Coordinates of C-alpha atoms in Angstrom, one line a residue:
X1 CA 157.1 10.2 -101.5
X2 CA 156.9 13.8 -101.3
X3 CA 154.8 15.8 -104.5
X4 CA 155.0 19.4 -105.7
X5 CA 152.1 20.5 -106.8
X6 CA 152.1 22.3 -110.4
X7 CA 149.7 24.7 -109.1
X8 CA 150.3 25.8 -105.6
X9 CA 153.9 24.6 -105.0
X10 CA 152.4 23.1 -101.9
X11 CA 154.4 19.4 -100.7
X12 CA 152.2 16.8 -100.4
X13 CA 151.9 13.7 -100.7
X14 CA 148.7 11.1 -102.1
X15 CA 146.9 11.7 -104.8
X16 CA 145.4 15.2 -104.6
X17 CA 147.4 18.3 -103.1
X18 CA 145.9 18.9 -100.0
X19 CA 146.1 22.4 -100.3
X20 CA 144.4 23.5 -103.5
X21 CA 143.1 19.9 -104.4
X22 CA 144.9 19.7 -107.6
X23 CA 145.2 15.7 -108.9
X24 CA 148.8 14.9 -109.5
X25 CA 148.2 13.4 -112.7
X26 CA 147.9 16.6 -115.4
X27 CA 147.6 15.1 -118.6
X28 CA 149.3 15.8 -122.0
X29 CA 146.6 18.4 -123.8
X30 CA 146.0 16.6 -126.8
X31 CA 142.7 15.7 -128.3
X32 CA 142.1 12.9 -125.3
X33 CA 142.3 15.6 -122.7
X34 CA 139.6 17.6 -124.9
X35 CA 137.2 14.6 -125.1
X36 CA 137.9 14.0 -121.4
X37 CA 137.2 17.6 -120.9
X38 CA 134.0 18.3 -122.7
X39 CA 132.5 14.7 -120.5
X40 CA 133.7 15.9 -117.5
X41 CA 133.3 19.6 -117.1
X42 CA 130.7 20.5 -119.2
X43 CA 127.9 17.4 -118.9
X44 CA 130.1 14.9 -116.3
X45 CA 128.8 12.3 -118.5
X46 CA 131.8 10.0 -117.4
X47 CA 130.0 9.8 -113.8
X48 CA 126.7 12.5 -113.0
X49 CA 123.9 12.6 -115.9
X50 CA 124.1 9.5 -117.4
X51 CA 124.4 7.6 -113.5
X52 CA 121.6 9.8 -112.0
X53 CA 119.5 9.3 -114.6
X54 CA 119.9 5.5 -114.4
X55 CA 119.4 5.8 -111.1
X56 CA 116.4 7.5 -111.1
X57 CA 114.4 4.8 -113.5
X58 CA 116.0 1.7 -111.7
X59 CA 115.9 2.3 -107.8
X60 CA 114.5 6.3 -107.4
X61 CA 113.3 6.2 -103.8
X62 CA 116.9 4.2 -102.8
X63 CA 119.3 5.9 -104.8
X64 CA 117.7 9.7 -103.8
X65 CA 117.6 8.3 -100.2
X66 CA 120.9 7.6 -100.3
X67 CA 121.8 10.9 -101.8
X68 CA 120.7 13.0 -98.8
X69 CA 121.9 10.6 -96.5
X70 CA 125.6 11.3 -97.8
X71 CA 126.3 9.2 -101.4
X72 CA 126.9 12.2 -103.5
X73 CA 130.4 11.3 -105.1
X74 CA 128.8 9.9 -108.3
X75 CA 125.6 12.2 -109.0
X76 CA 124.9 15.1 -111.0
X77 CA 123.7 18.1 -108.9
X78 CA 120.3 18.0 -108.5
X79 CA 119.1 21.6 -109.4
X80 CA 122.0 21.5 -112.3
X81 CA 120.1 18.0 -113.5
X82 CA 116.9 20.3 -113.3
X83 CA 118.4 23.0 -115.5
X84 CA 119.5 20.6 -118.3
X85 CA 117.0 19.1 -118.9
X86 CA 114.5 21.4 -119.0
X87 CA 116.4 23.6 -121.0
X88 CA 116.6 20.5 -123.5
X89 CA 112.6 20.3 -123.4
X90 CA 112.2 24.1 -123.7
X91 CA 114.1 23.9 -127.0
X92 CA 112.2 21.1 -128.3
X93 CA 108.8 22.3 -127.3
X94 CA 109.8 25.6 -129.2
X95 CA 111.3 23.9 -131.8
X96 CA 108.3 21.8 -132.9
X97 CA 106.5 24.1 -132.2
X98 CA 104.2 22.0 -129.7
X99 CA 100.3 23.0 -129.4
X100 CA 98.4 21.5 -126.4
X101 CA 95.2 23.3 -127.4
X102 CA 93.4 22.7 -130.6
X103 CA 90.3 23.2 -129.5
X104 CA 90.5 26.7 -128.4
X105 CA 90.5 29.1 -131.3
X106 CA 93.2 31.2 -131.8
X107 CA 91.3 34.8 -131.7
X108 CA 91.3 33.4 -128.4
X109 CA 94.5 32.2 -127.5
X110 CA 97.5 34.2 -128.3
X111 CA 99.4 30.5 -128.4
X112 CA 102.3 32.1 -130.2
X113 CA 103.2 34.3 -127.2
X114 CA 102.4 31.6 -124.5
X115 CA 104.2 29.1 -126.7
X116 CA 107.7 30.8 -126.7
X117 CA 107.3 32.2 -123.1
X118 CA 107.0 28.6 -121.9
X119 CA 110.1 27.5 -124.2
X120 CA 112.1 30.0 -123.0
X121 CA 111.0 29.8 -119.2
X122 CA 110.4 26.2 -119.2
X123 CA 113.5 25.7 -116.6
X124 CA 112.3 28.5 -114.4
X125 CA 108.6 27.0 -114.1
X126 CA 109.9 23.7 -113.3
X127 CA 112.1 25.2 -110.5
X128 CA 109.2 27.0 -109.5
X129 CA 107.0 24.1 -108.9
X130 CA 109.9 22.2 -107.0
X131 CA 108.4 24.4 -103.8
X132 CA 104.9 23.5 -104.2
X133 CA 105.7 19.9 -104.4
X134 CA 108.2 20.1 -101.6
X135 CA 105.4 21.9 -99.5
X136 CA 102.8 19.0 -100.2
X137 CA 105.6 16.4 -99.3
X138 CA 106.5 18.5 -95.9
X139 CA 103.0 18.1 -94.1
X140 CA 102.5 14.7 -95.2
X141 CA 105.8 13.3 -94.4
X142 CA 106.9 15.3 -91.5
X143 CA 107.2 13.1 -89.4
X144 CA 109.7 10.7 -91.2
X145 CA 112.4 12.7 -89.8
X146 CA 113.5 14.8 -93.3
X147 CA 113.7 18.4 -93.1
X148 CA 112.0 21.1 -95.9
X149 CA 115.5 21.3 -97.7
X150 CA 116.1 17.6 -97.8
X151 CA 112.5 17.3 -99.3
X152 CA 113.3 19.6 -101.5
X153 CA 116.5 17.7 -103.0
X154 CA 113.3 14.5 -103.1
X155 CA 111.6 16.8 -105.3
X156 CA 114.0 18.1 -107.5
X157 CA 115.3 14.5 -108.4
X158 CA 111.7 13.7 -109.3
X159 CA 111.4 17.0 -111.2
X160 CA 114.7 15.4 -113.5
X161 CA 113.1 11.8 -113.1
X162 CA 109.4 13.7 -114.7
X163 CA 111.5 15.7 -117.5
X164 CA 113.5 13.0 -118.7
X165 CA 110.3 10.3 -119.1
X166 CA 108.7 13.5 -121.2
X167 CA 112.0 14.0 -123.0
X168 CA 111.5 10.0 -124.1
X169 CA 108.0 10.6 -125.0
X170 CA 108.2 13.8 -127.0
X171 CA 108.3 12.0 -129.7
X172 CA 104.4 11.4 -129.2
X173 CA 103.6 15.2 -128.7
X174 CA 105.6 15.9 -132.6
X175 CA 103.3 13.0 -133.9
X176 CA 100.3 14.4 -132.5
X177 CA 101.0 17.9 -132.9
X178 CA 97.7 20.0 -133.2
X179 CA 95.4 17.4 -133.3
X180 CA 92.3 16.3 -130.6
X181 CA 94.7 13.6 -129.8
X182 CA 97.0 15.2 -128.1
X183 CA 95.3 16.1 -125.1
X184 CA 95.0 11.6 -124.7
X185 CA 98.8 11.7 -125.2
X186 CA 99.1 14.4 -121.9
X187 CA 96.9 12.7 -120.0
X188 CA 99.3 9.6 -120.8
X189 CA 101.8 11.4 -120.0
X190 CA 100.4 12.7 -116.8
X191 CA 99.6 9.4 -115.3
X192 CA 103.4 8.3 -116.1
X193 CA 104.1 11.6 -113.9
X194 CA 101.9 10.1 -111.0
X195 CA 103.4 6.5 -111.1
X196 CA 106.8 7.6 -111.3
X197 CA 105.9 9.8 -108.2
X198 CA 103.8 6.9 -105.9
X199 CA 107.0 4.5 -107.0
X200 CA 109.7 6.9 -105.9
X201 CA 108.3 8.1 -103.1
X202 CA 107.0 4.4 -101.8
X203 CA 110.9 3.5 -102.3
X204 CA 112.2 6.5 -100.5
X205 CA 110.0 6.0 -97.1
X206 CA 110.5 2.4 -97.1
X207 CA 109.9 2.6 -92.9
X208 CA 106.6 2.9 -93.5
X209 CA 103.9 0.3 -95.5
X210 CA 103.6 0.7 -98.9
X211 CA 99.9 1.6 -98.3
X212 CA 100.2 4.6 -96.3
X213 CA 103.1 5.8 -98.5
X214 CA 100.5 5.4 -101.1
X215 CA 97.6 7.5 -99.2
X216 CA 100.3 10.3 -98.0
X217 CA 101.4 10.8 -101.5
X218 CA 98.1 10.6 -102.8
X219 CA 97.3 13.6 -100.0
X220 CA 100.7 14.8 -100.7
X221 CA 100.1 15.3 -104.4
X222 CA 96.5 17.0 -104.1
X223 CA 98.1 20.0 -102.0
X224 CA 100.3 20.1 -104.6
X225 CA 97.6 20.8 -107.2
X226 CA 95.8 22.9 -104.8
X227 CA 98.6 25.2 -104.6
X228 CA 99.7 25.4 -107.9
X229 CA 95.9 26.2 -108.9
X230 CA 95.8 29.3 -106.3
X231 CA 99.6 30.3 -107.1
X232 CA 98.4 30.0 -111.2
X233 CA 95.3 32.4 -110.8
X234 CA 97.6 34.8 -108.1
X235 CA 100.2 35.2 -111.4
X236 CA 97.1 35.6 -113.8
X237 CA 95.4 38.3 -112.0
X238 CA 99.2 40.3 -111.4
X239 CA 99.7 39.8 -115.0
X240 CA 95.7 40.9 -116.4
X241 CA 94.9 38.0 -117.6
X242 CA 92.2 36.8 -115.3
X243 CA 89.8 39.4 -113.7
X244 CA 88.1 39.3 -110.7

């Protein structure tokens, strides 16, 4: 039977109007519709987050695979994922105030200033490193028939998978706050980074052996760091602080 849409005026018929894509159901604005609303529009809770993430920490390399390859109905954007999250561990790290660096002292480190720049950058810094690791992934996967974007999207879902593990743990960084123990919870923390990354990526080429997934991303990872080190001391010598 024949619908008219209460947007468009369009005749249609199914279950969206196939000229502005409004569904035919429009609820009764009550305090459901809010609820429904605020999970849907704002976080997709009912669906993207909260399915992504699971994703991400039960099958990674599958369910990203997938992703590029066309099963997108049910995740969060990959960039937006990105953004959240990182914007929730900005706030926290400027929240609590978190100080990587006890040892240095502080007529030496203006952590104050490098402290709230991070927490207020935080999402841009992790978007910024998305290239770098997309760049290591490139050369030693190029020939697994993925293009730069597409490696990109691998990237950015292991950016989210990276900030969510530290989102779990962040409870270690309060408890060790300031203290010489903190730099054993990072390099905890770090090493979680690398597992997640060999298990992801191992998943998401599974036409190769898991041993030369293992060596490329081994490779894959130490242009990463390479880069980032050069692209580091590039920013710190435009901004003054490191000198020639």
């Amino acid at each position: 039977m024949e619908i008219i849409c209460k947007n468009c005026h369009q005749k249609y018929t199914g279950n969206y109007c196939n000229n502005c894509g409004q569904s035919t159901e429009t609820h009764k604005i009550n305090w459901h519709f809010l609820w429904h609303d605020i999970q849907h529009g704002l976080l997709h809770f009912d669906k993207g987050i909260l399915y992504s993430l699971k994703q991400l920490f039960t099958r990674p390399g599958d369910s990203i695979r997938e992703f590029i390859e066309g099963k997108r109905v049910n995740h969060f954007k990959p960039l937006s994922l990105v953004v959240v999250l990182a914007t929730l561990y900005g706030v926290l790290y400027h929240y609590f105030k978190i100080n990587l660096l006890p040892d240095v002292p502080a007529e030496n480190l203006n952590y104050g200033d490098f402290n709230e720049w991070m927490s207020t950058h935080f999402s841009w810094v992790t978007i910024a490193t998305i290239p770098l690791f997309t760049l290591g992934t490139y050369i030693c996967f190029r020939k697994q028939g993925y293009n730069f974007v597409e490696y990109f999207v691998l990237n950015t879902f292991k950016a989210s998978q990276k900030l969510f593990a530290h989102i779990l743990l962040f409870p270690l960084l309060i408890y060790f706050n300031g203290t010489e123990e903190i730099q054993k919870v990072t390099s905890f923390i770090y090493a979680i980074d690398i597992v997640l990354i060999f298990w992801t990526n191992i998943q998401f080429f599974n036409k190769i052996s898991i041993v030369k997934a293992f060596f490329l991303s081994l490779f894959s990872h130490i242009i990463f760091l390479v880069c980032f080190l050069v692209f580091t001391a590039i920013i710190m010598i435009l901004t003054g602080r490191l000198t020639l």
